[in-house]
Amino acid sequence: MTFRRKEKPDRDAEFARMLAELAVAYEEGVQRCREVALADEPDKHLRAEALATALRIAYINRATCEALLYLDLLDHVAEEHCVPGVMAASARLAYSLTASVGPDGQPETILSIDELDGLPAQYELEEWLDFAGIRPVIGGDA
Amino acid sequence: MSEFRRGVLDESDIPPDLRPDLALVYKQQAAAAVLLMRDREAYPRLLERFRSEGASYELSMAALEAAGDLATVCQALRARQDILQVMDALPDVIAPPLVVLDQLFYSYLLITGAATDVQSDGPLEPEGLDKLINTKRVSDWLEFALGPDAGA
């Protein structure tokens, strides 16, 4: 009998890429949500940008979820990477962006500046933001 | 605002003896369960049309509307992280499976026709949605949120 070594994907590389993409999507989402929150009525250009950012979050979060479930990455996620918290906060950004472009307005679903400022604390992301090199923008300074 | 969303946000049918914040979460949870039941039928049909007919204004609006319904409910639920954590800790209560609802929400977004070529590979396949809904965790939650006849 011979033992054949099973090929495994490079999980460290997959994981590092996943984290980087989550961080980029989160940062872009926060920025876009600020622009939406500060606009009285998002114009056509901002609505298109909002949808593009929501789609980026959607795709990255879908891919991350699939990876966690099916590439066996779940056990590789250290707590300090805050992946569930980042995914939850990103989801809130995507809900807000979707509400700003949807066929009927849902102002109560759009995050306010105060709510955006509160996301890092709500999901305990402060250290992760520092780790990911994301500079928090506070208040209306978009 | 759609009739569905108006119903979700309407507080008039909440029992007066429940704490208002708890009652709202329970109401929104029931709305999320109704959406999941609706979309287990509606999503595969929309995805199939999107793939066979290609993107169109009508399909994009339908996908955006469905995503917007989920966004309304999930935003309201996630805003009450404190209550969700309490629900998670209680033995006889099942917190809403927000990760599953998110996968459906994202999938609708990805079939709005605005996705890039790479992103267009992202939506859940109908079998994947069924698999998620048929997990014990989600089945138990549907029964908890809608009553024992929920799956019928």
CSV table of C-alpha atoms in Angstrom, one decimal:
chain,number,residue,atom,x,y,z
A,1,MET,CA,0.0,0.0,0.0
A,2,THR,CA,1.3,3.5,-0.8
A,3,PHE,CA,0.2,6.7,0.9
A,4,ARG,CA,-0.4,9.5,-1.5
A,5,ARG,CA,-0.1,13.0,-0.1
A,6,LYS,CA,-3.4,14.9,-0.7
A,7,GLU,CA,-2.9,18.2,-2.4
A,8,LYS,CA,-4.3,21.1,-0.4
A,9,PRO,CA,-4.9,24.6,-1.5
A,10,ASP,CA,-2.6,27.2,0.0
A,11,ARG,CA,-5.0,28.2,2.8
A,12,ASP,CA,-2.7,30.9,4.2
A,13,ALA,CA,-2.7,32.7,0.9
A,14,GLU,CA,-6.4,32.3,0.4
A,15,PHE,CA,-7.0,33.6,3.9
A,16,ALA,CA,-4.7,36.6,3.5
A,17,ARG,CA,-6.4,37.5,0.3
A,18,MET,CA,-9.8,37.1,1.8
A,19,LEU,CA,-9.0,39.4,4.7
A,20,ALA,CA,-7.5,42.0,2.5
A,21,GLU,CA,-10.6,42.0,0.2
A,22,LEU,CA,-12.9,42.2,3.2
A,23,ALA,CA,-11.0,45.2,4.5
A,24,VAL,CA,-11.0,47.0,1.1
A,25,ALA,CA,-14.8,46.4,0.7
A,26,TYR,CA,-15.5,47.6,4.3
A,27,GLU,CA,-13.5,50.8,3.9
A,28,GLU,CA,-15.1,51.6,0.5
A,29,GLY,CA,-18.5,50.8,2.0
A,30,VAL,CA,-18.0,53.2,4.9
A,31,GLN,CA,-16.9,56.0,2.6
A,32,ARG,CA,-19.8,55.5,0.2
A,33,CYS,CA,-22.3,55.3,3.0
A,34,ARG,CA,-20.9,58.6,4.3
A,35,GLU,CA,-21.4,60.2,0.9
A,36,VAL,CA,-25.0,58.9,0.8
A,37,ALA,CA,-25.7,60.0,4.4
A,38,LEU,CA,-24.4,63.5,3.6
A,39,ALA,CA,-26.3,63.9,0.4
A,40,ASP,CA,-29.9,65.3,0.6
A,41,GLU,CA,-30.9,63.2,-2.3
A,42,PRO,CA,-28.3,60.9,-4.0
A,43,ASP,CA,-27.9,61.9,-7.6
A,44,LYS,CA,-27.6,59.4,-10.5
A,45,HIS,CA,-23.8,59.2,-10.2
A,46,LEU,CA,-23.8,58.6,-6.5
A,47,ARG,CA,-26.6,56.0,-6.8
A,48,ALA,CA,-24.5,54.1,-9.4
A,49,GLU,CA,-21.4,54.3,-7.1
A,50,ALA,CA,-23.5,53.1,-4.2
A,51,LEU,CA,-24.8,50.1,-6.1
A,52,ALA,CA,-21.3,49.3,-7.3
A,53,THR,CA,-20.0,49.3,-3.7
A,54,ALA,CA,-22.9,47.3,-2.5
A,55,LEU,CA,-22.1,44.7,-5.2
A,56,ARG,CA,-18.5,44.6,-4.2
A,57,ILE,CA,-19.5,43.9,-0.6
A,58,ALA,CA,-22.0,41.3,-1.8
A,59,TYR,CA,-19.4,39.5,-3.9
A,60,ILE,CA,-16.7,39.5,-1.2
A,61,ASN,CA,-19.0,38.5,1.5
A,62,ARG,CA,-20.5,35.7,-0.6
A,63,ALA,CA,-17.0,34.4,-1.5
A,64,THR,CA,-15.9,34.7,2.2
A,65,CYS,CA,-18.9,32.7,3.4
A,66,GLU,CA,-18.4,30.0,0.8
A,67,ALA,CA,-14.7,29.9,1.7
A,68,LEU,CA,-15.4,29.6,5.4
A,69,LEU,CA,-17.9,26.9,4.9
A,70,TYR,CA,-16.4,24.8,2.1
A,71,LEU,CA,-12.7,25.5,2.0
A,72,ASP,CA,-12.4,24.6,5.6
A,73,LEU,CA,-11.1,28.0,6.5
A,74,LEU,CA,-13.3,28.4,9.6
A,75,ASP,CA,-10.7,26.8,11.8
A,76,HIS,CA,-8.0,29.1,10.5
A,77,VAL,CA,-9.7,32.3,11.5
A,78,ALA,CA,-8.1,33.8,14.5
A,79,GLU,CA,-10.4,35.8,16.8
A,80,GLU,CA,-8.4,39.0,16.3
A,81,HIS,CA,-9.2,39.1,12.6
A,82,CYS,CA,-12.8,39.8,13.6
A,83,VAL,CA,-14.2,38.1,10.4
A,84,PRO,CA,-17.8,37.7,11.7
A,85,GLY,CA,-17.8,41.3,13.0
A,86,VAL,CA,-16.5,42.7,9.7
A,87,MET,CA,-19.0,40.7,7.8
A,88,ALA,CA,-21.9,41.9,10.0
A,89,ALA,CA,-20.8,45.5,9.8
A,90,SER,CA,-20.3,45.2,6.0
A,91,ALA,CA,-23.7,43.8,5.7
A,92,ARG,CA,-25.1,46.8,7.4
A,93,LEU,CA,-23.3,49.0,4.9
A,94,ALA,CA,-24.7,47.0,2.0
A,95,TYR,CA,-28.2,47.3,3.3
A,96,SER,CA,-27.8,51.0,3.6
A,97,LEU,CA,-26.4,51.4,0.1
A,98,THR,CA,-29.2,49.2,-1.4
A,99,ALA,CA,-31.8,51.3,0.3
A,100,SER,CA,-30.3,54.4,-1.3
A,101,VAL,CA,-30.7,52.9,-4.8
A,102,GLY,CA,-33.8,50.8,-4.5
A,103,PRO,CA,-37.0,51.5,-6.5
A,104,ASP,CA,-38.8,52.8,-3.4
A,105,GLY,CA,-37.1,54.9,-0.8
A,106,GLN,CA,-36.3,53.4,2.6
A,107,PRO,CA,-34.8,56.3,4.6
A,108,GLU,CA,-35.0,54.3,7.9
A,109,THR,CA,-32.6,51.7,6.4
A,110,ILE,CA,-30.0,54.2,5.4
A,111,LEU,CA,-27.3,54.5,8.1
A,112,SER,CA,-26.8,58.0,9.6
A,113,ILE,CA,-23.4,59.5,10.2
A,114,ASP,CA,-23.8,58.6,13.9
A,115,GLU,CA,-24.7,55.0,13.1
A,116,LEU,CA,-21.7,54.8,10.8
A,117,ASP,CA,-19.4,56.2,13.6
A,118,GLY,CA,-20.9,53.6,16.0
A,119,LEU,CA,-20.2,50.5,13.8
A,120,PRO,CA,-16.6,49.9,15.0
A,121,ALA,CA,-17.7,49.9,18.6
A,122,GLN,CA,-20.8,47.9,18.0
A,123,TYR,CA,-18.8,45.1,16.3
A,124,GLU,CA,-15.6,45.5,18.3
A,125,LEU,CA,-13.6,46.4,15.2
A,126,GLU,CA,-11.3,49.1,16.6
A,127,GLU,CA,-8.2,47.0,16.8
A,128,TRP,CA,-8.9,45.3,13.5
A,129,LEU,CA,-9.3,48.7,11.8
A,130,ASP,CA,-5.8,49.6,13.2
A,131,PHE,CA,-4.4,46.2,12.1
A,132,ALA,CA,-6.0,46.7,8.6
A,133,GLY,CA,-4.6,50.2,8.3
A,134,ILE,CA,-8.0,51.7,8.0
A,135,ARG,CA,-8.2,55.3,9.3
A,136,PRO,CA,-11.6,55.8,10.9
A,137,VAL,CA,-13.4,59.0,9.7
A,138,ILE,CA,-15.6,60.4,12.4
A,139,GLY,CA,-18.6,62.7,11.9
A,140,GLY,CA,-19.4,64.4,8.6
A,141,ASP,CA,-15.9,64.7,7.3
A,142,ALA,CA,-16.3,62.5,4.2
B,1,MET,CA,-42.5,52.3,-0.1
B,2,SER,CA,-43.8,48.7,-0.8
B,3,GLU,CA,-46.7,47.3,1.1
B,4,PHE,CA,-44.4,44.7,2.6
B,5,ARG,CA,-42.0,47.2,4.0
B,6,ARG,CA,-44.9,49.4,5.3
B,7,GLY,CA,-46.2,46.3,7.1
B,8,VAL,CA,-42.8,45.6,8.6
B,9,LEU,CA,-42.4,49.1,9.9
B,10,ASP,CA,-46.0,49.4,11.2
B,11,GLU,CA,-46.0,49.0,15.0
B,12,SER,CA,-49.8,49.0,15.5
B,13,ASP,CA,-50.2,45.3,15.8
B,14,ILE,CA,-47.5,44.7,18.4
B,15,PRO,CA,-49.0,43.4,21.7
B,16,PRO,CA,-49.1,46.2,24.2
B,17,ASP,CA,-47.8,44.0,27.1
B,18,LEU,CA,-44.4,43.4,25.4
B,19,ARG,CA,-41.4,45.8,25.9
B,20,PRO,CA,-41.5,47.9,22.7
B,21,ASP,CA,-37.9,47.1,21.6
B,22,LEU,CA,-38.4,43.3,22.2
B,23,ALA,CA,-41.7,43.4,20.4
B,24,LEU,CA,-40.2,45.1,17.4
B,25,VAL,CA,-37.4,42.6,17.1
B,26,TYR,CA,-39.9,39.7,17.3
B,27,LYS,CA,-42.1,41.4,14.6
B,28,GLN,CA,-39.1,41.9,12.3
B,29,GLN,CA,-37.9,38.4,12.9
B,30,ALA,CA,-41.3,37.1,11.8
B,31,ALA,CA,-41.0,39.4,8.7
B,32,ALA,CA,-37.6,37.9,8.0
B,33,ALA,CA,-39.1,34.4,8.2
B,34,VAL,CA,-41.9,35.3,5.8
B,35,LEU,CA,-39.3,36.7,3.4
B,36,LEU,CA,-37.3,33.5,3.5
B,37,MET,CA,-40.3,31.4,2.8
B,38,ARG,CA,-41.3,33.7,-0.1
B,39,ASP,CA,-37.8,33.7,-1.5
B,40,ARG,CA,-37.2,30.0,-1.4
B,41,GLU,CA,-39.7,29.9,-4.2
B,42,ALA,CA,-39.2,33.3,-5.8
B,43,TYR,CA,-35.4,33.5,-5.9
B,44,PRO,CA,-34.8,30.4,-8.0
B,45,ARG,CA,-37.4,31.6,-10.5
B,46,LEU,CA,-35.8,35.0,-10.8
B,47,LEU,CA,-32.3,33.5,-11.1
B,48,GLU,CA,-33.5,31.2,-13.8
B,49,ARG,CA,-35.1,34.0,-15.8
B,50,PHE,CA,-32.0,36.2,-15.4
B,51,ARG,CA,-29.8,33.4,-16.8
B,52,SER,CA,-32.1,32.5,-19.6
B,53,GLU,CA,-33.3,36.0,-20.7
B,54,GLY,CA,-30.3,38.0,-19.7
B,55,ALA,CA,-30.4,41.3,-17.8
B,56,SER,CA,-33.4,43.6,-18.3
B,57,TYR,CA,-34.8,46.6,-16.5
B,58,GLU,CA,-37.8,44.6,-15.2
B,59,LEU,CA,-35.6,41.8,-13.8
B,60,SER,CA,-33.1,44.3,-12.3
B,61,MET,CA,-36.0,46.1,-10.5
B,62,ALA,CA,-37.4,42.9,-9.2
B,63,ALA,CA,-34.0,41.8,-7.8
B,64,LEU,CA,-33.5,45.2,-6.3
B,65,GLU,CA,-36.9,45.2,-4.7
B,66,ALA,CA,-36.4,41.8,-3.2
B,67,ALA,CA,-32.9,42.8,-1.9
B,68,GLY,CA,-34.5,46.0,-0.5
B,69,ASP,CA,-37.1,44.0,1.4
B,70,LEU,CA,-34.3,41.9,3.0
B,71,ALA,CA,-32.2,45.0,3.7
B,72,THR,CA,-35.1,46.7,5.5
B,73,VAL,CA,-35.7,43.8,7.8
B,74,CYS,CA,-32.0,42.8,8.4
B,75,GLN,CA,-30.9,46.4,9.1
B,76,ALA,CA,-33.6,46.7,11.7
B,77,LEU,CA,-32.6,43.4,13.3
B,78,ARG,CA,-28.9,44.0,13.2
B,79,ALA,CA,-29.3,47.4,14.7
B,80,ARG,CA,-30.4,45.6,17.9
B,81,GLN,CA,-27.2,43.6,18.4
B,82,ASP,CA,-27.9,43.7,22.2
B,83,ILE,CA,-31.2,41.9,21.8
B,84,LEU,CA,-29.8,39.4,19.3
B,85,GLN,CA,-27.1,38.4,21.8
B,86,VAL,CA,-29.7,37.9,24.5
B,87,MET,CA,-31.8,35.8,22.1
B,88,ASP,CA,-28.7,33.7,21.3
B,89,ALA,CA,-28.1,33.0,25.0
B,90,LEU,CA,-31.7,32.0,25.9
B,91,PRO,CA,-32.2,28.2,25.6
B,92,ASP,CA,-35.8,28.4,24.4
B,93,VAL,CA,-35.3,31.2,21.9
B,94,ILE,CA,-33.8,30.9,18.4
B,95,ALA,CA,-32.1,34.1,17.0
B,96,PRO,CA,-32.6,34.8,13.3
B,97,PRO,CA,-30.0,33.2,11.0
B,98,LEU,CA,-28.8,36.5,9.7
B,99,VAL,CA,-25.9,35.0,7.8
B,100,VAL,CA,-28.3,32.9,5.7
B,101,LEU,CA,-30.5,35.9,5.1
B,102,ASP,CA,-27.4,37.9,4.0
B,103,GLN,CA,-26.5,35.2,1.5
B,104,LEU,CA,-29.9,35.6,-0.1
B,105,PHE,CA,-29.7,39.4,0.0
B,106,TYR,CA,-26.3,39.4,-1.6
B,107,SER,CA,-27.5,37.0,-4.3
B,108,TYR,CA,-30.3,39.2,-5.3
B,109,LEU,CA,-27.9,42.1,-5.5
B,110,LEU,CA,-25.6,40.1,-7.7
B,111,ILE,CA,-28.4,39.5,-10.2
B,112,THR,CA,-29.4,43.1,-10.6
B,113,GLY,CA,-27.6,43.1,-13.9
B,114,ALA,CA,-25.0,45.6,-12.6
B,115,ALA,CA,-22.5,42.9,-11.5
B,116,THR,CA,-19.1,42.6,-13.3
B,117,ASP,CA,-18.3,39.4,-15.1
B,118,VAL,CA,-16.4,38.1,-12.1
B,119,GLN,CA,-19.2,39.0,-9.7
B,120,SER,CA,-21.8,37.3,-11.9
B,121,ASP,CA,-20.5,34.0,-10.6
B,122,GLY,CA,-21.4,34.9,-7.1
B,123,PRO,CA,-25.2,34.3,-6.5
B,124,LEU,CA,-26.3,31.3,-4.6
B,125,GLU,CA,-27.4,28.4,-6.7
B,126,PRO,CA,-31.0,27.2,-5.9
B,127,GLU,CA,-29.6,24.0,-4.4
B,128,GLY,CA,-27.3,26.0,-2.2
B,129,LEU,CA,-30.2,28.1,-0.9
B,130,ASP,CA,-32.2,24.9,-0.2
B,131,LYS,CA,-29.3,23.4,1.6
B,132,LEU,CA,-29.0,26.5,3.9
B,133,ILE,CA,-32.8,26.6,4.5
B,134,ASN,CA,-33.0,22.9,5.3
B,135,THR,CA,-30.4,23.0,8.0
B,136,LYS,CA,-31.8,22.2,11.4
B,137,ARG,CA,-30.8,25.6,12.7
B,138,VAL,CA,-32.9,27.4,10.0
B,139,SER,CA,-35.8,25.0,10.1
B,140,ASP,CA,-36.1,25.3,13.9
B,141,TRP,CA,-35.9,29.1,13.6
B,142,LEU,CA,-38.7,29.2,10.9
B,143,GLU,CA,-40.9,27.1,13.3
B,144,PHE,CA,-40.0,29.4,16.2
B,145,ALA,CA,-40.7,32.6,14.2
B,146,LEU,CA,-43.8,31.5,12.3
B,147,GLY,CA,-45.3,28.6,14.2
B,148,PRO,CA,-45.2,24.8,13.8
B,149,ASP,CA,-47.0,24.9,10.4
B,150,ALA,CA,-44.3,27.1,8.8
B,151,GLY,CA,-42.7,24.4,6.6
B,152,ALA,CA,-46.0,23.1,5.4
